[in-house]
Short mmCIF file of C-alpha atoms in Angstrom, two decimals:
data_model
loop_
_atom_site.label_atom_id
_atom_site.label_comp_id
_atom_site.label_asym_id
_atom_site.label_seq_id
_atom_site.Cartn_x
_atom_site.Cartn_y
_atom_site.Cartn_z
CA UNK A 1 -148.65 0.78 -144.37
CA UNK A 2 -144.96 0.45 -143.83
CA UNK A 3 -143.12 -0.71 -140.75
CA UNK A 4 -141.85 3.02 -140.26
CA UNK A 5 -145.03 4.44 -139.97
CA UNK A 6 -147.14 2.40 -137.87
CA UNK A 7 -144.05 3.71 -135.21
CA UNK A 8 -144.11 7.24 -136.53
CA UNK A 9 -147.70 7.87 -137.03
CA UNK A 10 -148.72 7.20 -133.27
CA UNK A 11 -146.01 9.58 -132.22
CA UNK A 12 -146.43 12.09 -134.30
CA UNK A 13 -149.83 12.27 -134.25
CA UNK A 14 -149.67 12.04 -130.52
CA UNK A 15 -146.96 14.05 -129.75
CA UNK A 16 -148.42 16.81 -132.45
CA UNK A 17 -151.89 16.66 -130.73
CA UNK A 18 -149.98 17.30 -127.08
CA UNK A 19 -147.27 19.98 -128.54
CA UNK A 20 -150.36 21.95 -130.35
CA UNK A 21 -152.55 21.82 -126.88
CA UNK A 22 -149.29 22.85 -124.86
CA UNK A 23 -148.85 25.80 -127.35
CA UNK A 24 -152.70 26.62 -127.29
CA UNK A 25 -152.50 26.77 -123.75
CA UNK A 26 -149.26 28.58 -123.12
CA UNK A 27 -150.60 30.99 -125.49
CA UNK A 28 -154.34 31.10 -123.75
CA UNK A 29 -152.12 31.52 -120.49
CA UNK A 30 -150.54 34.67 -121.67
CA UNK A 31 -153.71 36.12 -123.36
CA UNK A 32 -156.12 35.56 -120.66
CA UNK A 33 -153.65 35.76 -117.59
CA UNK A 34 -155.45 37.80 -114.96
CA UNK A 35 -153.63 40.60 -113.59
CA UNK A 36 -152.77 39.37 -109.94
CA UNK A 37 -150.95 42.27 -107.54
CA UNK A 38 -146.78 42.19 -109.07
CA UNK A 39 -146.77 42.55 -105.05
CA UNK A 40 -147.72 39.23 -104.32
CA UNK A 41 -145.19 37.27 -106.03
CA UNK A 42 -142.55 39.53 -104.57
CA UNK A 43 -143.27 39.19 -101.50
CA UNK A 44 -143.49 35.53 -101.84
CA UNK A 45 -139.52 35.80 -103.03
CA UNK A 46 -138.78 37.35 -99.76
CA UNK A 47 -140.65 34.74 -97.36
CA UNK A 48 -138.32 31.83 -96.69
CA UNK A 49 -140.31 29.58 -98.61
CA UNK A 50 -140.20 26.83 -95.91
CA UNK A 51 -143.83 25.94 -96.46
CA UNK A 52 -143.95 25.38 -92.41
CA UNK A 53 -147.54 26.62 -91.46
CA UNK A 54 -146.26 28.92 -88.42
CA UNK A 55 -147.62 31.60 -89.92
CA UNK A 56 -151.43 29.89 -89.45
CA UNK A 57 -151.89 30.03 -93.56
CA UNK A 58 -151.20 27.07 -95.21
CA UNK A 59 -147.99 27.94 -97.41
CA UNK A 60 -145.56 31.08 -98.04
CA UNK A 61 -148.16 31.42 -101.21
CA UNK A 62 -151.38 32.09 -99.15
CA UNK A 63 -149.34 33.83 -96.50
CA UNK A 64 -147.95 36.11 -99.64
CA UNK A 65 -151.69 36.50 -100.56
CA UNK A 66 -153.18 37.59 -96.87
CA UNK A 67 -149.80 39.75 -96.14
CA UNK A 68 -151.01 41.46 -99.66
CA UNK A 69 -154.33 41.48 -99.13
CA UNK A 70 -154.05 43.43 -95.61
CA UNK A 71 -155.12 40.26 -93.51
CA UNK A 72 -151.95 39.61 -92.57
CA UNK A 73 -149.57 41.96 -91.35
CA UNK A 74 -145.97 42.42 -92.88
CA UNK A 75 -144.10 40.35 -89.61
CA UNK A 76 -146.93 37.47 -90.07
CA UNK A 77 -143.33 35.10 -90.92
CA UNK A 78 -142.64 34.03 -87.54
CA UNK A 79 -139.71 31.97 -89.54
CA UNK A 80 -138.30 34.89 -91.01
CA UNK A 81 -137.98 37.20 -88.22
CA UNK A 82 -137.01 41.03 -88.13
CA UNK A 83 -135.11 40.35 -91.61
CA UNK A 84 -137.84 39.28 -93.82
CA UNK A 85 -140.60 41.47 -91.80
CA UNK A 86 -138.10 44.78 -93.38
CA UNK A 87 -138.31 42.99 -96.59
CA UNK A 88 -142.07 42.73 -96.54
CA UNK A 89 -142.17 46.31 -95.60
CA UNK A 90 -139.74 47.66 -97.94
CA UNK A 91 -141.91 45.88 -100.41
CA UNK A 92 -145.00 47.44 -99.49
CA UNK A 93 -144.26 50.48 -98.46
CA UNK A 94 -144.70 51.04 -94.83
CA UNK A 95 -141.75 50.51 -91.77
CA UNK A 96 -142.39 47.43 -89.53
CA UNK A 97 -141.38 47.43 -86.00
CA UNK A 98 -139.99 44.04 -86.40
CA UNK A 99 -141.77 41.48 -83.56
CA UNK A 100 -139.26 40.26 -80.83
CA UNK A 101 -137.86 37.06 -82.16
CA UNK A 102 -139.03 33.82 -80.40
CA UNK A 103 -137.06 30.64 -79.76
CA UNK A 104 -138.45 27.28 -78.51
CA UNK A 105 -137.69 26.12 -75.13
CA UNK A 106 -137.74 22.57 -73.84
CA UNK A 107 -138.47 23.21 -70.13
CA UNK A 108 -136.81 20.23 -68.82
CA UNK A 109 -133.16 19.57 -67.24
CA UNK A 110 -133.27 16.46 -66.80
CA UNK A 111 -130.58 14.35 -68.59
CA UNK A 112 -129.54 10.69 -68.07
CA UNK A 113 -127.21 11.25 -64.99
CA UNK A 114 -129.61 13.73 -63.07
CA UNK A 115 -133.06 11.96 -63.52
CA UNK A 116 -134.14 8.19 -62.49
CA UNK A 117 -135.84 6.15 -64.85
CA UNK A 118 -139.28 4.18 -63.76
CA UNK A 119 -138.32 1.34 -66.15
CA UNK A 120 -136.60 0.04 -69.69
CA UNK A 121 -138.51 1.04 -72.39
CA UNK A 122 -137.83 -0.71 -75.46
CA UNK A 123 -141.01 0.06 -77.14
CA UNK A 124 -141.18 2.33 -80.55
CA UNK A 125 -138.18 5.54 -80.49
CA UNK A 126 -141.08 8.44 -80.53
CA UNK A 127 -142.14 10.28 -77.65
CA UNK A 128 -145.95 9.89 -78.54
CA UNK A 129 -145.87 6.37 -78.58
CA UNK A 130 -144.04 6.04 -75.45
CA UNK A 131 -145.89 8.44 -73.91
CA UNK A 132 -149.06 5.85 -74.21
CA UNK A 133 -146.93 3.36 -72.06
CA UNK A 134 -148.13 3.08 -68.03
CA UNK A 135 -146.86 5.91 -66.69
CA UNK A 136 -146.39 7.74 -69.55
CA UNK A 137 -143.06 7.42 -70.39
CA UNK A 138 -140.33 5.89 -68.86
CA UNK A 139 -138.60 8.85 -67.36
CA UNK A 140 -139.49 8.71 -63.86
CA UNK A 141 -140.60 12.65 -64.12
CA UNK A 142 -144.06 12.50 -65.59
CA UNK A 143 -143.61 16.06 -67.06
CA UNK A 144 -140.32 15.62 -68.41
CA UNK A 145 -138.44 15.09 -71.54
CA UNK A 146 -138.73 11.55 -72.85
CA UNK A 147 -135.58 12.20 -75.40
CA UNK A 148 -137.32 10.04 -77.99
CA UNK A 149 -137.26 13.23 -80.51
CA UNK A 150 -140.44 13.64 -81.78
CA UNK A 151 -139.59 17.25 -81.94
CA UNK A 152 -136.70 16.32 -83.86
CA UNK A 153 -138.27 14.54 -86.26
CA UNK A 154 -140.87 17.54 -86.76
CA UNK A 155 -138.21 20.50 -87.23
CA UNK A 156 -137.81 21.17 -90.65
CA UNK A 157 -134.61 23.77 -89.70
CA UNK A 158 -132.61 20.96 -88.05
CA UNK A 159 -132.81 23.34 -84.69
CA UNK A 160 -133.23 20.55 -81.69
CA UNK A 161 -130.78 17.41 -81.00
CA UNK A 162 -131.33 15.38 -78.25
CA UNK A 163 -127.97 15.38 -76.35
CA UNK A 164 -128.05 13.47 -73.03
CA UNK A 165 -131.35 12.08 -73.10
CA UNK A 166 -133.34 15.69 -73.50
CA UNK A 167 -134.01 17.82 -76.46
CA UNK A 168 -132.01 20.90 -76.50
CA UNK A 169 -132.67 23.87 -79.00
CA UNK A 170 -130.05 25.50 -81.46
CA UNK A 171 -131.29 28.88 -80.54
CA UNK A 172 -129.32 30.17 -84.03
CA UNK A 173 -131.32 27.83 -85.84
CA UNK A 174 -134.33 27.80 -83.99
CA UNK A 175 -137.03 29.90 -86.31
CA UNK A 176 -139.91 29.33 -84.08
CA UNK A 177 -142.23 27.90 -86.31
CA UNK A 178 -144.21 26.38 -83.47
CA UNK A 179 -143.92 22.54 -85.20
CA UNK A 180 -141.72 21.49 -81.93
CA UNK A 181 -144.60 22.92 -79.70
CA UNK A 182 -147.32 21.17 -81.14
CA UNK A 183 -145.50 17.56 -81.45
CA UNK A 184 -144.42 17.21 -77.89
CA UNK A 185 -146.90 15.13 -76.33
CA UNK A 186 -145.59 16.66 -72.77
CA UNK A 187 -146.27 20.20 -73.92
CA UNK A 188 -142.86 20.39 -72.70
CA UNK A 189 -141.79 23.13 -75.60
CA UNK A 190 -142.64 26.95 -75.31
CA UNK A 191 -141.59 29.60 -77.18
CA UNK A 192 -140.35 32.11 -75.26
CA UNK A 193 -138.38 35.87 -76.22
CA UNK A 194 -135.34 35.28 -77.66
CA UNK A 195 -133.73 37.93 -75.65
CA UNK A 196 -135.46 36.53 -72.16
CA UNK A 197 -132.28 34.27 -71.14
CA UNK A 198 -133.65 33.56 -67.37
CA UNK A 199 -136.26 30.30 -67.69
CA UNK A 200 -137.32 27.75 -65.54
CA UNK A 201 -136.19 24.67 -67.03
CA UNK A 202 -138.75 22.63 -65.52
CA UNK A 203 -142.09 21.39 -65.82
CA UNK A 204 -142.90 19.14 -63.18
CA UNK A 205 -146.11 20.32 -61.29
CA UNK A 206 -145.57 17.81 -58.41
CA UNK A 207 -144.79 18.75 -55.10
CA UNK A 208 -141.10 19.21 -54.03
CA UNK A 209 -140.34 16.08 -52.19
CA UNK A 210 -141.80 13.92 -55.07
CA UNK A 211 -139.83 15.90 -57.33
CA UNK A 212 -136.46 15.45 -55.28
CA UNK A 213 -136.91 11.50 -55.69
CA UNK A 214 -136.68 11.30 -58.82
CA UNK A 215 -134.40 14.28 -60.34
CA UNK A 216 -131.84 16.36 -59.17
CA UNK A 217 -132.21 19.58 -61.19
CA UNK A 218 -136.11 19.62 -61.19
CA UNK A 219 -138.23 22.86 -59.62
CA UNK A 220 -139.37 21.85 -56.26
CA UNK A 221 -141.34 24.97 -55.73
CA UNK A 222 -139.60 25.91 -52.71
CA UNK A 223 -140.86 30.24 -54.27
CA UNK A 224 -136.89 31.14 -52.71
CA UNK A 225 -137.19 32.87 -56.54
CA UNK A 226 -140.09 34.37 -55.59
CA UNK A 227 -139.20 36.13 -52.19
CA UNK A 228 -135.77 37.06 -54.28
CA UNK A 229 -137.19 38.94 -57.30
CA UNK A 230 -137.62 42.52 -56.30
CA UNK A 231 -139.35 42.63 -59.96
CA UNK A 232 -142.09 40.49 -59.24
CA UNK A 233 -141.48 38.59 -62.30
CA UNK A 234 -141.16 35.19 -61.10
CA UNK A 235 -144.29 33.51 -59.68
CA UNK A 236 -144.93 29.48 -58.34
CA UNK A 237 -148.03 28.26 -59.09
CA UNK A 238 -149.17 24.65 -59.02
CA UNK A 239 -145.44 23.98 -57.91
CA UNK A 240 -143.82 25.24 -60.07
CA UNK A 241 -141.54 28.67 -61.39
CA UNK A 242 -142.98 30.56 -64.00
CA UNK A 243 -141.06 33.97 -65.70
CA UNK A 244 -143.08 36.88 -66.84
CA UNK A 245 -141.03 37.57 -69.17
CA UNK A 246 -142.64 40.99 -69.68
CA UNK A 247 -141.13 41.83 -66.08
CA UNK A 248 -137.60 39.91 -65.82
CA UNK A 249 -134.71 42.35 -65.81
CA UNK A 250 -132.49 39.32 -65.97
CA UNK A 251 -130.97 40.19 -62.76
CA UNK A 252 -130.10 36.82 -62.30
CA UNK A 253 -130.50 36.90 -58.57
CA UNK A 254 -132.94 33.73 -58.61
CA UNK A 255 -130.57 32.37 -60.82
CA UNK A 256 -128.15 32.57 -58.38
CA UNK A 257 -130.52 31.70 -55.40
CA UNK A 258 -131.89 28.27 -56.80
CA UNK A 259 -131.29 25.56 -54.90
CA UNK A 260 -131.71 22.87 -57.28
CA UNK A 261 -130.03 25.33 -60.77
CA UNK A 262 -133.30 25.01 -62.44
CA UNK A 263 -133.64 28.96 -63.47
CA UNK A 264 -131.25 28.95 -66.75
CA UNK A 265 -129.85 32.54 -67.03
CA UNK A 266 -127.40 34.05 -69.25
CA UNK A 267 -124.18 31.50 -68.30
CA UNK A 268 -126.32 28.67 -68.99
CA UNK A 269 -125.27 26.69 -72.30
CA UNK A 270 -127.56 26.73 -75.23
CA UNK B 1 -186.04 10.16 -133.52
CA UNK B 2 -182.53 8.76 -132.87
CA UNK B 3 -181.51 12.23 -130.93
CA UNK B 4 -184.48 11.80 -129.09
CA UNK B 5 -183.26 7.84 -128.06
CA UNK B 6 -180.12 9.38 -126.97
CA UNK B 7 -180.98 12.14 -124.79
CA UNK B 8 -183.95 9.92 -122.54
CA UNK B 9 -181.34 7.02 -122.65
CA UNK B 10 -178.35 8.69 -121.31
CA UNK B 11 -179.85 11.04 -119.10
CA UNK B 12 -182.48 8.99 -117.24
CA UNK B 13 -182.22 5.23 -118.30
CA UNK B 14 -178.52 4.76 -118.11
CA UNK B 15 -178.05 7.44 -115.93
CA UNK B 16 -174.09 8.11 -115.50
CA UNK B 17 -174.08 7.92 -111.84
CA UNK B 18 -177.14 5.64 -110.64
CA UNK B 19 -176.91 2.95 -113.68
CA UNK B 20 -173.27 3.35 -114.89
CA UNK B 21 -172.40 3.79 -111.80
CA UNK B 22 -169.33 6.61 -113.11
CA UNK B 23 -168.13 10.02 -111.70
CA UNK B 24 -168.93 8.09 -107.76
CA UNK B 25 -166.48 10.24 -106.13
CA UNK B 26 -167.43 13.95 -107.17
CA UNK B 27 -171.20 12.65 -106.88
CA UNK B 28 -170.48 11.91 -103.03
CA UNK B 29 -168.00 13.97 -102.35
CA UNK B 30 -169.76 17.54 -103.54
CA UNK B 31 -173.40 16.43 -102.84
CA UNK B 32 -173.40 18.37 -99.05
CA UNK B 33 -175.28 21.52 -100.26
CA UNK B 34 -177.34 22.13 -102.94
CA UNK B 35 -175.75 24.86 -104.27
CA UNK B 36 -172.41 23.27 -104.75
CA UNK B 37 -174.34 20.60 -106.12
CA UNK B 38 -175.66 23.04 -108.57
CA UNK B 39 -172.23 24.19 -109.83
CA UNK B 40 -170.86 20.82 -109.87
CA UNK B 41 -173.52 19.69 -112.86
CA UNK B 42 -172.95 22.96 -114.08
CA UNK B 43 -169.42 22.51 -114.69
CA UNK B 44 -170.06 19.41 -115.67
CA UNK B 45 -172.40 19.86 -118.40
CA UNK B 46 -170.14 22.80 -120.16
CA UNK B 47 -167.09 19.96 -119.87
CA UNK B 48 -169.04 17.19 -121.10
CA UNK B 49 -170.49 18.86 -123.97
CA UNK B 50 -167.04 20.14 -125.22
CA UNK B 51 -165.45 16.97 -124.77
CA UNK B 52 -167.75 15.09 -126.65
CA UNK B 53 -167.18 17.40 -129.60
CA UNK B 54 -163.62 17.63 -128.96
CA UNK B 55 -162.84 13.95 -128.89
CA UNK B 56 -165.09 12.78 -131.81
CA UNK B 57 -163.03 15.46 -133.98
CA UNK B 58 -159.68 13.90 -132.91
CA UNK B 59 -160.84 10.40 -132.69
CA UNK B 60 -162.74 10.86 -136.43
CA UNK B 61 -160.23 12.98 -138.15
CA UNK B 62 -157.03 11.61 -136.33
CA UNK B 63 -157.12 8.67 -135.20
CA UNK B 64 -159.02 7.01 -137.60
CA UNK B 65 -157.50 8.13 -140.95
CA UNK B 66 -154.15 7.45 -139.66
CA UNK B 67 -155.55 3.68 -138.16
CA UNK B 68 -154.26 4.67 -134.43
CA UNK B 69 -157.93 3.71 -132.90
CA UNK B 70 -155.93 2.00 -129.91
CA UNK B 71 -154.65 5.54 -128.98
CA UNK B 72 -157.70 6.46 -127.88
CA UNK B 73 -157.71 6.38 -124.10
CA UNK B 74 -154.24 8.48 -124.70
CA UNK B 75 -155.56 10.89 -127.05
CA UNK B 76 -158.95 11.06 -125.14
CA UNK B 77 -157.09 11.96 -121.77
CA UNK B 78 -154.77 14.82 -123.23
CA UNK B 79 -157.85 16.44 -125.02
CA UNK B 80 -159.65 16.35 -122.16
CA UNK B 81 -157.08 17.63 -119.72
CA UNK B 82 -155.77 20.22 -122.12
CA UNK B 83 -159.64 21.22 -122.76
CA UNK B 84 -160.30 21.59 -119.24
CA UNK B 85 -157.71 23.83 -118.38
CA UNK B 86 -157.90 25.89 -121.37
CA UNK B 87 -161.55 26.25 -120.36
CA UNK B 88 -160.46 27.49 -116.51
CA UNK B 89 -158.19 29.88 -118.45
CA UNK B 90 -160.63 31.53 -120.48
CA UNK B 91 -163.67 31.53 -117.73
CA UNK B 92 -161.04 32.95 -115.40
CA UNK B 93 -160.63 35.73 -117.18
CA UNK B 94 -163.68 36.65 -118.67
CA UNK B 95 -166.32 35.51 -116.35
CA UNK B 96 -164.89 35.72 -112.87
CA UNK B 97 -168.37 35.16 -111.24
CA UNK B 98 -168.90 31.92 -112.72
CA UNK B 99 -165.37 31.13 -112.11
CA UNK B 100 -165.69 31.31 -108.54
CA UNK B 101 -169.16 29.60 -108.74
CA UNK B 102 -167.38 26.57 -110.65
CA UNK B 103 -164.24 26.80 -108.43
CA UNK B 104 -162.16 24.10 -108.15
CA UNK B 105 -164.79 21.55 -109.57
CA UNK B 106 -163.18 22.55 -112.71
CA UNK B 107 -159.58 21.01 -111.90
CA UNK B 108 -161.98 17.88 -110.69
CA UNK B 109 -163.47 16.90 -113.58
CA UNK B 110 -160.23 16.78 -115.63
CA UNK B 111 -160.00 13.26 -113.99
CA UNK B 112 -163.50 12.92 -113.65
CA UNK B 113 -164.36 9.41 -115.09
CA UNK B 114 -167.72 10.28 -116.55
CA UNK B 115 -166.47 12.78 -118.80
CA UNK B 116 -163.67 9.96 -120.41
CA UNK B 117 -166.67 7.54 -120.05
CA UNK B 118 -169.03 9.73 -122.38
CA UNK B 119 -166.15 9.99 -125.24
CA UNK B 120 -165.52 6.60 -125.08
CA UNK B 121 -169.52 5.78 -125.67
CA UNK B 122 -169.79 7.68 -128.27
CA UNK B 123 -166.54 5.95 -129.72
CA UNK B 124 -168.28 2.84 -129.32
CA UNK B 125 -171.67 3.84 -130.69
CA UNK B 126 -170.48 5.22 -133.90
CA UNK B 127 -172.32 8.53 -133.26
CA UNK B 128 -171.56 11.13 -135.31
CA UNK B 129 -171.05 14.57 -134.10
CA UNK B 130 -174.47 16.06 -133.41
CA UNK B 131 -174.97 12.61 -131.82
CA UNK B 132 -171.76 12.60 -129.74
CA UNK B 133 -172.64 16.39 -128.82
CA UNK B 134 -176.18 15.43 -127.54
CA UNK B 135 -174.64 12.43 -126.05
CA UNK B 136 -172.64 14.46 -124.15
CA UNK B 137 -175.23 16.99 -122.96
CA UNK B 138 -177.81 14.74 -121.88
CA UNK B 139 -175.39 12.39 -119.90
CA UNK B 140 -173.88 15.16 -118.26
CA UNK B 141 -177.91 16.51 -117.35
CA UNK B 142 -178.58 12.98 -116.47
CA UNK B 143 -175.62 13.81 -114.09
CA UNK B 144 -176.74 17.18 -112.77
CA UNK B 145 -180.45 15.85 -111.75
CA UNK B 146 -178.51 12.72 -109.74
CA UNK B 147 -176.27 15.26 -108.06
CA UNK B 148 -178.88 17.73 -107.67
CA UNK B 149 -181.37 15.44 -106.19
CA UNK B 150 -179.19 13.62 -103.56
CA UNK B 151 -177.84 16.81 -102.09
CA UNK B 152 -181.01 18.04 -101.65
CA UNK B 153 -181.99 14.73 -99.87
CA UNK B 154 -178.73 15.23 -97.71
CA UNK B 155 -179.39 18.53 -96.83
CA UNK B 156 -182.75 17.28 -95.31
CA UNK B 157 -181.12 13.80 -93.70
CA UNK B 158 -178.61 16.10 -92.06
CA UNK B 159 -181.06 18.12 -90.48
CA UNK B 160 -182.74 14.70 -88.76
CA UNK B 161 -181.98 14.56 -84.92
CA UNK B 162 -183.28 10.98 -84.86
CA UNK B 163 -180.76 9.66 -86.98
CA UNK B 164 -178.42 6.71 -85.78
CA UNK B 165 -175.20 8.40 -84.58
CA UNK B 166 -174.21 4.69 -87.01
CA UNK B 167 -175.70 6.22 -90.05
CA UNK B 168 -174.56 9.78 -89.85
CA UNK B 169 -172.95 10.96 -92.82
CA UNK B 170 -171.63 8.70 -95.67
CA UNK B 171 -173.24 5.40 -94.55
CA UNK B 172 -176.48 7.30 -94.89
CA UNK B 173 -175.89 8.73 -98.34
CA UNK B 174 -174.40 5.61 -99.67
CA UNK B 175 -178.26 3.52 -98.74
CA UNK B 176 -179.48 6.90 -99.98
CA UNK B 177 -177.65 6.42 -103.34
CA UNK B 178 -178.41 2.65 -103.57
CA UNK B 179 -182.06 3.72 -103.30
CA UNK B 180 -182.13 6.48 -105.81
CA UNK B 181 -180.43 3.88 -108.19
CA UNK B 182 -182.74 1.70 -107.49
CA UNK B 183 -185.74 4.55 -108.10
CA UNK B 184 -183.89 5.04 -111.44
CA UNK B 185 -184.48 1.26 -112.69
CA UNK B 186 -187.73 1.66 -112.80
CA UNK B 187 -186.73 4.00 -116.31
CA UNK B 188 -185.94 0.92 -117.90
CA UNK B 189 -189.11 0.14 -119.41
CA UNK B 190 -188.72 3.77 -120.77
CA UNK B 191 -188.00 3.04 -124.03
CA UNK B 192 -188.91 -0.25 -124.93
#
């Protein structure tokens, strides 16, 4: 046997044996492929394709499938919003009162200047970590953002930045997926109506005077919001605010009445 | 008398799993219930069978004539992988019932070791085909009683409340799978 061949023979014999298997099965593909719903795959072009997991399925695919299927209904893309919900629909057939869109909301205030720190923490940069420190955190507010962007890290639409020591949501970006919500070990992130500007940017359930020593903009559950709503849609329990959003006219009288300027309302930057 | 060798040696004297000790991980990992169990071996056998075939054709008619023998883990790996999917094509459509029974043990055994294992043995034995193909069978049934008979142990040793919170789950079935390879030695004398 010559030189050439004992190179050739191995790949041709190889690569014949893999190009005759690749053609067998590209051929077996197309005579035995199984006639899935042609609705499926387009409504898999007109999810975002993010692959998040807000939805509760585990990919666009399986959320495709279940949207399909019946099991899910046409909004189930909390990602895609009103837009791809009228996609879905137009797809299938049948309107869709689009759901309200939702944005995450870090209920805290507190930035370097306004809240005291308990001590230096030079440990590992993510919240979850620090939040296993004594005292969980170093913030001096228990509740409160750490800053250490966990929910940064998690957000797959580049939505939060942590600008003065808190995260703060890009409410354009923000697709409520849910990923924020689930990695802040303060349960500091809700997501809240996207329309629903007045929110108590707060979390702490201490009592006011512990709250006043160590942050300026914190709620101190004084309920002046709650004699001021004539809508009943601001309640303090366990010391603290809380909006039902369901109720809030966005008057913005508590805004206006809050001692400490914890109620965000319209004015309020992102 | 030779096909008769082959089938009590590979199925109960060098049992794949218990005396070869190959295909651990599908052998744990889908010995819970019975039933799955059941499929498992099922899928297993069908593979096994046509891989044996499949790979003494290319190894015999291929490799040999052309002197590429050291190909053979290569050539051995892309007939199996390309056999296995082919076969999930062709179940899928005409047999959806066993398809779903099978599942995704199919996509498993493409990189199941037992089923490279049994094409390499019969490499190394010189069998020819009907001996390759029986080969192939009765390893693969030697495979389905193992799998067969440990998740049917399981299913009981789950039920026990007295169990060692220690022991619970894979420490048990690994001492469980120690002894059943154990049991098997005593087949050794089979055929002597």
């Amino acid at each position: 046997m010559g030189n050439i061949s004992s190179y050739l023979n191995p790949v041709l014999s190889l690569g014949g044996l893999g190009l005759l298997f690749g053609l067998l099965l590209g051929y077996a593909s197309k005579k035995f492929a199984i006639e899935v719903d042609p609705k499926i795959p387009m409504v898999r072009d007109a999810l975002p394709g993010a692959n998040c997991g807000g939805c509760g399925y585990p990919g666009c695919d399986a959320c495709a499938k279940a949207i399909v299927e019946g099991k899910a209904s046409p909004n189930a893309c909390p990602v895609g919003g009103a837009e791809v919900a009228k996609k879905v629909g137009e797809i299938l057939g049948v309107s869709v009162e689009a759901g309200e869109k939702n944005v995450a909301f870090v209920k805290c205030k507190g930035t370097c200047d306004k809240s005291k720190e308990k001590f230096i923490y030079n440990g590992i940069m993510d919240c979850r970590q620090a939040t296993q420190t004594p005292g969980e955190g170093s913030k001096g507010c228990s509740y409160g953002c750490l800053g250490l962007g966990s929910c940064v890290k998690v957000c797959a639409f580049d939505a939060i930045e942590i600008e003065d020591g808190i995260a703060v949501v890009n409410e354009d970006k923000c697709t409520a997926c849910g990923m924020c919500v689930a990695a802040c070990p303060k349960d500091l992130i809700d997501l809240v109506p996207a329309s629903k500007k007045v929110r108590v940017q707060c979390n702490s359930e201490d009592k006011g005077k512990d709250v006043r020593s160590y942050c300026e903009v914190g709620c101190i559950a004084c309920n002046i919001c709650q004699k001021t709503c004539r809508f009943g849609a601001i309640k303090v329990t366990n010391n603290i605010a809380q909006v039902d959003y369901s109720k809030c006219t966005q008057c913005m009288e508590c805004v206006n009445k809050c001692p400490t300027k914890v109620i965000s309302g319209l004015i309020a930057k992102k | 008398m030779k096909i008769f060798y082959i089938i009590i040696s590979s199925m109960l004297v060098n049992n794949f799993v218990l005396s070869r000790f190959l295909g651990i991980c599908s052998f744990l990992g889908v010995s819970k219930k019975t039933d799955t169990a059941f499929g498992m071996g099922l899928a297993v056998t069908f593979v096994m069978a046509l891989a044996s075939f499949m790979s003494w054709i290319v190894f015999n008619l291929i490799l040999v004539p052309l002197h590429l023998e050291y190909l053979y883990t290569l050539a051995f790996i892309l007939v199996i992988a390309a056999l296995v999917q082919f076969i999930e094509m062709v179940i899928q459509k005409t047999n959806p019932g066993l398809y779903k029974a099978l599942g995704i043990y199919l996509p498993l055994i493409t990189t199941n070791c037992a089923v490279l294992a049994v094409a390499v043995i019969n490499m190394n034995e010189n069998y020819n085909l009907l001996e390759s193909v029986v080969n192939g069978v009765s390893a693969a049934l030697g495979y389905f009683l193992a799998i067969v008979l440990l998740s049917g142990i399981r299913e009981r040793i789950d039920n026990n409340k007295n169990m060692p919170e220690a022991l619970k789950g894979f420490p048990i079935t690994l001492i469980t799978a120690g002894l059943m390879s154990i049991a098997f030695l005593g087949f050794q004398g089979l055929l002597q």
